Amino acid sequence: MAKPQDVAATGVVVGMKELTGEVHPRVDIDVLLVSQPDTFNLFLQALGTLQKNPKLLGYYQLAGIHGLPTNNWDDVGKRFNDDNYGYCAHGVLIFPTWHRPYLSLVEQTIYLQMVEIAGRYDEPHRQKYLDAAKTFRLPYLDYFRPRDGKVEFPGLGPNASQTTFPYNFRLPDILNEKKIALRLPPDNELAYDIDNPLYTYEFSEANGQLPKSNQDYIAHQGYSTSQTVRYPADSNSTTHDLPELSNALNSGREGRNSLALALIHSQPYGRLETVASDFLAEGDLTIFSSRAEGSGSLEGSIHGNYHVLIGGQGGHMSTPILAAFDPVFWFHHCQVDRLWAFWQAFHPKEWFPEPEVGQLAEEKKDLLPFYKSRSGPGNGIFFNSDDSRETEPFGYIYDDFVGVDTSDLPALRKHIDDKYIWASRTPSHPRITEPPSNMIPLNVRSTQFFLKETNGSAKLSRRAANPTDSSTADGGAIADSKTGESAGLPGTFISSVQSTVQSVPMKPQSVLTATAQNPPEIDSKFDREWYVDSVVKRAAANGPFTIYFFLSLSGELTTDPNNYSQSPYLAGINHVFAAPREVCSNCGDLEAAGQLASDTSPITPLLLDYVDIPDNGLESLRPEHVKPFLVKYLRWRVVYHGNIKQDPRDVPDLKVSVSAKVYHQDGSRTFEVYPDVVEEILRNASSTAGA
């Protein structure tokens, strides 16, 4: 019988359990960096090596499974029974099940490269690194875990265009650093100024480069053909615009945090059809206009929106045909997989709907191109959704489930809510409180990876060496990462946390904070959460596009689409993560079927900010106050790929609605829809686009 590592080397997804004999947790990327530095050291070397490998199991071809190039991977025919474009699994119910073996394929490939590198070290380092490799699992990017202390970003505040929050939810620092320090074989000596494989992927003939026709196509769309970029200034940019990226992730984060919790355990999202994909299950605009719940989804509200929040307009992450080339893609999708694992834990019996008579059940269809076994290029047995239902067969669980009885659903809900609800205002939790100890930001910059060589000696970056000089000194707290609790790790992993990570003293933050208390009685002035819901034809732009929702007077709103994501009046977005029909068979089929994509944007946080500022025209969150306020202030704009502003009236099947989730004193929740709000807005609308 062939060894698992030999089978995996042919492209078969065997999973980390088969390769290592163990199941280990996936953890947040900062937690992995701090608590398992030897593993992280190998991981970065392995990823950098794979990015220079253009072969079948190199980075270029693995990333290419998700979009471009349009050729077959390992001669596996396409999912939609033709020889055209891609294995796209967006806008369909298999969205979460398809990505699970995809992540496992990448995870095991990185692991095998880590083992090879570990073998290059001299003893006594070799065995240490071989052991470290076995615990590797792809980390996730927890969008709702703070990375630092006090932050300022666009919003309503005392100076009108900026607001503050005690904690910063920017992208983890290791993803933003161009150069890093690693301990390399054979002697484990520290080497500086190494290209960080998490910062970008560079297209080249040596690494892997798109065919000329694909290059011309994406260049015409405004994307760089030389390397992946986040928030590029133009198609020639080679650096990320980190301030804009930070602003985008912090702005609107509060509402997205609350919505993510609702998606995983609230009743409107209790069926796979309502949570897995963003397509309008009923396919009927009349139903959309009258319903008041369940317009969001894991695919749209979280997955799709974070693609553009991380990539920005013109960034590779914002389009499905290029997203997987950006290294952040894998951690983003691990987070999506994690949220889906949460949902599965709360709904263990929910699965795909019954098929129509004579039709193959959706959960039995092949998830191409992911092999369970392989007899040759393009030939073998493939995974289906039933095979992808559990995570443990792939060799991982998420750290949230370690030591937790998942059959005790109330305890599980409290366990998850306690990690996140502190950072959002809801009727049952009306004030921002302090984070639990396992969510305090970690001082990643005191680790080896951020060391710089100065005059022949190692030196920490200024922020790590003098933490009180950082903005974090003004609010919040950086965890002492020497404790497993601070790192968010179960006790069995505490021993791997390195004592070199320092604690950063922090002063208490008064902005938006309150003493933690038992949930209060529902205040009649804040008894509901408000949403702007939308539905639109998925293929409206023949590619990705974004709907932006603002709460502002007409004259206050920027007319430049480049500045929409930085507006202090931005209340929410809906990013339709669709590919052009020319390079995606699935997208062409969905267009032919006239498929609609729905989403919901939580606008409660910005409404509360208006309430808190005197003389801003909003007395409370009661309907009698919010409805006329929205008639006056609610606006939406549409931006197609290429940063082209489109008149919303010309966007096929675009419909907007306003709804609210009402909290009652007995703990129950109901939903209301207010069609008259949008009807009056449209009656009053200017005949000039963008007015």
Short mmCIF file of N, CA and C in Angstrom, two decimals, residues 269-373:
data_model
loop_
_atom_site.label_atom_id
_atom_site.label_comp_id
_atom_site.label_asym_id
_atom_site.label_seq_id
_atom_site.Cartn_x
_atom_site.Cartn_y
_atom_site.Cartn_z
N TYR A 269 -31.55 31.81 9.69
CA TYR A 269 -30.52 31.14 8.91
C TYR A 269 -30.37 29.68 9.33
N GLY A 270 -31.48 29.05 9.63
CA GLY A 270 -31.47 27.70 10.13
C GLY A 270 -31.41 26.61 9.09
N ARG A 271 -31.50 26.97 7.81
CA ARG A 271 -31.42 25.97 6.74
C ARG A 271 -30.20 26.25 5.87
N LEU A 272 -29.65 25.20 5.30
CA LEU A 272 -28.47 25.36 4.45
C LEU A 272 -28.76 26.31 3.30
N GLU A 273 -29.96 26.26 2.74
CA GLU A 273 -30.31 27.10 1.61
C GLU A 273 -30.27 28.59 1.97
N THR A 274 -30.50 28.92 3.23
CA THR A 274 -30.55 30.33 3.61
C THR A 274 -29.22 30.87 4.09
N VAL A 275 -28.25 30.01 4.35
CA VAL A 275 -26.98 30.49 4.90
C VAL A 275 -25.80 30.25 3.98
N ALA A 276 -25.80 29.16 3.20
CA ALA A 276 -24.60 28.75 2.48
C ALA A 276 -24.27 29.66 1.32
N SER A 277 -25.28 30.10 0.58
CA SER A 277 -25.04 30.86 -0.64
C SER A 277 -25.87 32.13 -0.66
N ASP A 278 -25.44 33.08 -1.49
CA ASP A 278 -26.14 34.37 -1.54
C ASP A 278 -27.22 34.41 -2.60
N PHE A 279 -27.48 33.28 -3.31
CA PHE A 279 -28.54 33.36 -4.31
C PHE A 279 -29.90 33.41 -3.62
N LEU A 280 -30.82 34.11 -4.23
CA LEU A 280 -32.16 34.23 -3.69
C LEU A 280 -32.87 32.90 -3.91
N ALA A 281 -33.01 32.13 -2.84
CA ALA A 281 -33.49 30.76 -2.97
C ALA A 281 -34.84 30.70 -3.68
N GLU A 282 -35.72 31.65 -3.36
CA GLU A 282 -37.04 31.64 -3.98
C GLU A 282 -37.00 32.14 -5.43
N GLY A 283 -35.94 32.91 -5.75
CA GLY A 283 -35.80 33.42 -7.11
C GLY A 283 -36.93 34.35 -7.52
N ASP A 284 -37.53 35.05 -6.56
CA ASP A 284 -38.72 35.83 -6.86
C ASP A 284 -38.61 37.20 -6.23
N LEU A 285 -38.58 38.25 -7.05
CA LEU A 285 -38.46 39.60 -6.52
C LEU A 285 -39.64 40.00 -5.65
N THR A 286 -40.82 39.46 -5.96
CA THR A 286 -41.98 39.83 -5.16
C THR A 286 -41.86 39.28 -3.74
N ILE A 287 -41.28 38.10 -3.61
CA ILE A 287 -41.06 37.55 -2.28
C ILE A 287 -40.03 38.38 -1.53
N PHE A 288 -38.96 38.80 -2.22
CA PHE A 288 -37.93 39.61 -1.56
C PHE A 288 -38.53 40.89 -1.00
N SER A 289 -39.37 41.55 -1.77
CA SER A 289 -39.88 42.85 -1.35
C SER A 289 -40.80 42.78 -0.15
N SER A 290 -41.31 41.59 0.17
CA SER A 290 -42.24 41.48 1.28
C SER A 290 -41.68 40.73 2.48
N ARG A 291 -40.50 40.13 2.34
CA ARG A 291 -39.97 39.38 3.47
C ARG A 291 -39.06 40.27 4.32
N ALA A 292 -38.90 39.92 5.58
CA ALA A 292 -38.17 40.79 6.49
C ALA A 292 -36.99 40.09 7.14
N GLU A 293 -36.67 38.88 6.73
CA GLU A 293 -35.60 38.17 7.41
C GLU A 293 -34.82 37.32 6.42
N GLY A 294 -33.58 37.00 6.80
CA GLY A 294 -32.80 36.03 6.05
C GLY A 294 -32.26 36.49 4.71
N SER A 295 -32.02 37.79 4.51
CA SER A 295 -31.48 38.24 3.22
C SER A 295 -29.97 38.05 3.13
N GLY A 296 -29.32 37.87 4.28
CA GLY A 296 -27.87 37.70 4.28
C GLY A 296 -27.48 36.25 4.06
N SER A 297 -26.18 36.01 3.99
CA SER A 297 -25.66 34.65 3.83
C SER A 297 -24.19 34.65 4.19
N LEU A 298 -23.68 33.46 4.47
CA LEU A 298 -22.25 33.32 4.73
C LEU A 298 -21.45 33.67 3.48
N GLU A 299 -21.94 33.24 2.31
CA GLU A 299 -21.21 33.52 1.07
C GLU A 299 -21.18 35.01 0.75
N GLY A 300 -22.32 35.68 0.86
CA GLY A 300 -22.38 37.07 0.47
C GLY A 300 -21.98 38.04 1.56
N SER A 301 -22.67 38.00 2.69
CA SER A 301 -22.50 39.01 3.74
C SER A 301 -21.13 38.98 4.38
N ILE A 302 -20.53 37.81 4.46
CA ILE A 302 -19.21 37.69 5.08
C ILE A 302 -18.14 37.43 4.02
N HIS A 303 -18.25 36.32 3.32
CA HIS A 303 -17.22 35.93 2.36
C HIS A 303 -17.03 36.97 1.26
N GLY A 304 -18.09 37.29 0.54
CA GLY A 304 -17.96 38.21 -0.58
C GLY A 304 -17.54 39.60 -0.15
N ASN A 305 -18.17 40.09 0.91
CA ASN A 305 -17.85 41.45 1.36
C ASN A 305 -16.41 41.57 1.84
N TYR A 306 -15.90 40.54 2.53
CA TYR A 306 -14.51 40.63 2.98
C TYR A 306 -13.52 40.47 1.84
N HIS A 307 -13.93 39.87 0.75
CA HIS A 307 -13.05 39.84 -0.41
C HIS A 307 -12.73 41.27 -0.87
N VAL A 308 -13.74 42.13 -0.96
CA VAL A 308 -13.48 43.48 -1.43
C VAL A 308 -12.96 44.36 -0.30
N LEU A 309 -13.34 44.09 0.95
CA LEU A 309 -12.82 44.86 2.06
C LEU A 309 -11.31 44.66 2.21
N ILE A 310 -10.83 43.46 1.92
CA ILE A 310 -9.40 43.18 2.02
C ILE A 310 -8.66 43.60 0.76
N GLY A 311 -9.26 43.36 -0.39
CA GLY A 311 -8.58 43.66 -1.65
C GLY A 311 -8.72 45.09 -2.12
N GLY A 312 -9.90 45.68 -1.87
CA GLY A 312 -10.17 47.00 -2.41
C GLY A 312 -10.51 46.92 -3.89
N GLN A 313 -11.15 47.96 -4.42
CA GLN A 313 -11.44 48.01 -5.85
C GLN A 313 -10.13 47.98 -6.62
N GLY A 314 -10.00 47.04 -7.54
CA GLY A 314 -8.77 46.89 -8.30
C GLY A 314 -7.75 45.97 -7.66
N GLY A 315 -8.04 45.53 -6.43
CA GLY A 315 -7.17 44.56 -5.77
C GLY A 315 -7.54 43.15 -6.19
N HIS A 316 -6.57 42.27 -6.22
CA HIS A 316 -6.81 40.92 -6.72
C HIS A 316 -7.81 40.15 -5.89
N MET A 317 -7.87 40.42 -4.60
CA MET A 317 -8.82 39.71 -3.73
C MET A 317 -10.27 40.02 -4.07
N SER A 318 -10.53 41.08 -4.79
CA SER A 318 -11.91 41.50 -5.03
C SER A 318 -12.58 40.76 -6.17
N THR A 319 -11.84 39.95 -6.92
CA THR A 319 -12.42 39.23 -8.06
C THR A 319 -12.12 37.74 -7.96
N PRO A 320 -13.10 36.88 -8.21
CA PRO A 320 -12.86 35.44 -8.08
C PRO A 320 -11.84 34.88 -9.07
N ILE A 321 -11.60 35.55 -10.17
CA ILE A 321 -10.67 34.99 -11.15
C ILE A 321 -9.22 35.16 -10.72
N LEU A 322 -8.94 36.01 -9.70
CA LEU A 322 -7.56 36.26 -9.27
C LEU A 322 -7.36 36.13 -7.77
N ALA A 323 -8.42 36.05 -7.00
CA ALA A 323 -8.33 36.17 -5.54
C ALA A 323 -7.36 35.18 -4.92
N ALA A 324 -7.36 33.94 -5.38
CA ALA A 324 -6.56 32.90 -4.71
C ALA A 324 -5.06 33.11 -4.86
N PHE A 325 -4.64 33.99 -5.75
CA PHE A 325 -3.21 34.27 -5.86
C PHE A 325 -2.72 35.13 -4.69
N ASP A 326 -3.59 35.94 -4.11
CA ASP A 326 -3.19 36.72 -2.94
C ASP A 326 -3.08 35.78 -1.75
N PRO A 327 -1.92 35.73 -1.05
CA PRO A 327 -1.75 34.78 0.06
C PRO A 327 -2.80 34.92 1.16
N VAL A 328 -3.39 36.09 1.33
CA VAL A 328 -4.39 36.26 2.38
C VAL A 328 -5.65 35.43 2.10
N PHE A 329 -5.85 35.03 0.86
CA PHE A 329 -7.03 34.27 0.46
C PHE A 329 -7.22 33.04 1.33
N TRP A 330 -6.14 32.31 1.61
CA TRP A 330 -6.27 31.03 2.31
C TRP A 330 -6.73 31.22 3.75
N PHE A 331 -6.27 32.28 4.39
CA PHE A 331 -6.65 32.53 5.77
C PHE A 331 -8.07 33.08 5.85
N HIS A 332 -8.43 33.89 4.85
CA HIS A 332 -9.81 34.37 4.73
C HIS A 332 -10.76 33.19 4.58
N HIS A 333 -10.42 32.23 3.73
CA HIS A 333 -11.32 31.10 3.52
C HIS A 333 -11.32 30.12 4.68
N CYS A 334 -10.23 30.04 5.42
CA CYS A 334 -10.27 29.25 6.66
C CYS A 334 -11.25 29.87 7.65
N GLN A 335 -11.30 31.21 7.70
CA GLN A 335 -12.28 31.87 8.57
C GLN A 335 -13.71 31.59 8.11
N VAL A 336 -13.94 31.62 6.82
CA VAL A 336 -15.27 31.30 6.30
C VAL A 336 -15.63 29.85 6.65
N ASP A 337 -14.68 28.95 6.47
CA ASP A 337 -14.89 27.55 6.83
C ASP A 337 -15.16 27.40 8.33
N ARG A 338 -14.47 28.19 9.12
CA ARG A 338 -14.68 28.17 10.58
C ARG A 338 -16.10 28.62 10.93
N LEU A 339 -16.56 29.70 10.33
CA LEU A 339 -17.92 30.16 10.60
C LEU A 339 -18.94 29.12 10.16
N TRP A 340 -18.65 28.45 9.05
CA TRP A 340 -19.56 27.40 8.62
C TRP A 340 -19.53 26.23 9.59
N ALA A 341 -18.35 25.91 10.15
CA ALA A 341 -18.27 24.86 11.17
C ALA A 341 -19.09 25.25 12.40
N PHE A 342 -19.09 26.53 12.76
CA PHE A 342 -19.97 27.00 13.85
C PHE A 342 -21.43 26.70 13.50
N TRP A 343 -21.81 27.12 12.28
CA TRP A 343 -23.20 26.92 11.86
C TRP A 343 -23.55 25.44 11.90
N GLN A 344 -22.66 24.59 11.45
CA GLN A 344 -22.92 23.15 11.47
C GLN A 344 -23.11 22.64 12.88
N ALA A 345 -22.33 23.18 13.82
CA ALA A 345 -22.47 22.74 15.21
C ALA A 345 -23.83 23.11 15.78
N PHE A 346 -24.37 24.25 15.39
CA PHE A 346 -25.69 24.68 15.87
C PHE A 346 -26.83 24.01 15.10
N HIS A 347 -26.53 23.47 13.93
CA HIS A 347 -27.56 22.84 13.10
C HIS A 347 -27.07 21.49 12.60
N PRO A 348 -26.79 20.55 13.51
CA PRO A 348 -26.13 19.30 13.12
C PRO A 348 -26.93 18.41 12.17
N LYS A 349 -28.24 18.58 12.13
CA LYS A 349 -29.06 17.73 11.28
C LYS A 349 -29.41 18.38 9.94
N GLU A 350 -29.06 19.64 9.78
CA GLU A 350 -29.39 20.35 8.54
C GLU A 350 -28.40 20.00 7.44
N TRP A 351 -28.93 19.75 6.24
CA TRP A 351 -28.07 19.43 5.11
C TRP A 351 -28.79 19.84 3.84
N PHE A 352 -28.39 19.34 2.72
CA PHE A 352 -28.94 19.77 1.44
C PHE A 352 -30.41 19.39 1.31
N PRO A 353 -31.18 20.18 0.57
CA PRO A 353 -32.60 19.85 0.36
C PRO A 353 -32.75 18.60 -0.50
N GLU A 354 -33.90 17.98 -0.40
CA GLU A 354 -34.18 16.78 -1.20
C GLU A 354 -34.16 17.13 -2.69
N PRO A 355 -33.57 16.27 -3.52
CA PRO A 355 -33.53 16.56 -4.96
C PRO A 355 -34.87 16.33 -5.62
N GLU A 356 -35.04 16.95 -6.75
CA GLU A 356 -36.24 16.68 -7.55
C GLU A 356 -36.19 15.26 -8.08
N VAL A 357 -37.33 14.72 -8.38
CA VAL A 357 -37.42 13.34 -8.87
C VAL A 357 -36.55 13.17 -10.11
N GLY A 358 -35.71 12.15 -10.09
CA GLY A 358 -34.85 11.86 -11.23
C GLY A 358 -33.55 12.63 -11.25
N GLN A 359 -33.35 13.52 -10.27
CA GLN A 359 -32.13 14.33 -10.23
C GLN A 359 -31.15 13.76 -9.20
N LEU A 360 -29.86 13.86 -9.50
CA LEU A 360 -28.83 13.45 -8.55
C LEU A 360 -28.79 14.44 -7.40
N ALA A 361 -28.79 13.94 -6.18
CA ALA A 361 -28.74 14.80 -5.00
C ALA A 361 -27.50 15.69 -5.05
N GLU A 362 -27.67 16.95 -4.68
CA GLU A 362 -26.57 17.91 -4.77
C GLU A 362 -25.37 17.45 -3.95
N GLU A 363 -25.63 16.85 -2.79
CA GLU A 363 -24.53 16.43 -1.93
C GLU A 363 -23.76 15.23 -2.47
N LYS A 364 -24.28 14.61 -3.52
CA LYS A 364 -23.60 13.46 -4.14
C LYS A 364 -22.79 13.86 -5.37
N LYS A 365 -22.90 15.10 -5.79
CA LYS A 365 -22.18 15.54 -7.00
C LYS A 365 -20.70 15.74 -6.70
N ASP A 366 -19.88 15.44 -7.71
CA ASP A 366 -18.43 15.58 -7.56
C ASP A 366 -18.04 17.03 -7.30
N LEU A 367 -17.11 17.21 -6.38
CA LEU A 367 -16.49 18.51 -6.14
C LEU A 367 -15.16 18.53 -6.89
N LEU A 368 -15.23 18.91 -8.14
CA LEU A 368 -14.04 18.88 -8.99
C LEU A 368 -13.17 20.10 -8.73
N PRO A 369 -11.86 19.92 -8.76
CA PRO A 369 -11.08 18.75 -9.21
C PRO A 369 -10.44 17.97 -8.06
N PHE A 370 -11.12 17.79 -6.95
CA PHE A 370 -10.48 17.28 -5.73
C PHE A 370 -10.63 15.77 -5.61
N TYR A 371 -9.51 15.08 -5.79
CA TYR A 371 -9.48 13.62 -5.79
C TYR A 371 -9.57 13.04 -4.37
N LYS A 372 -10.36 11.96 -4.24
CA LYS A 372 -10.24 11.07 -3.09
C LYS A 372 -9.25 9.95 -3.40
N SER A 373 -9.23 9.54 -4.64
CA SER A 373 -8.24 8.59 -5.13
C SER A 373 -8.02 8.89 -6.60
#
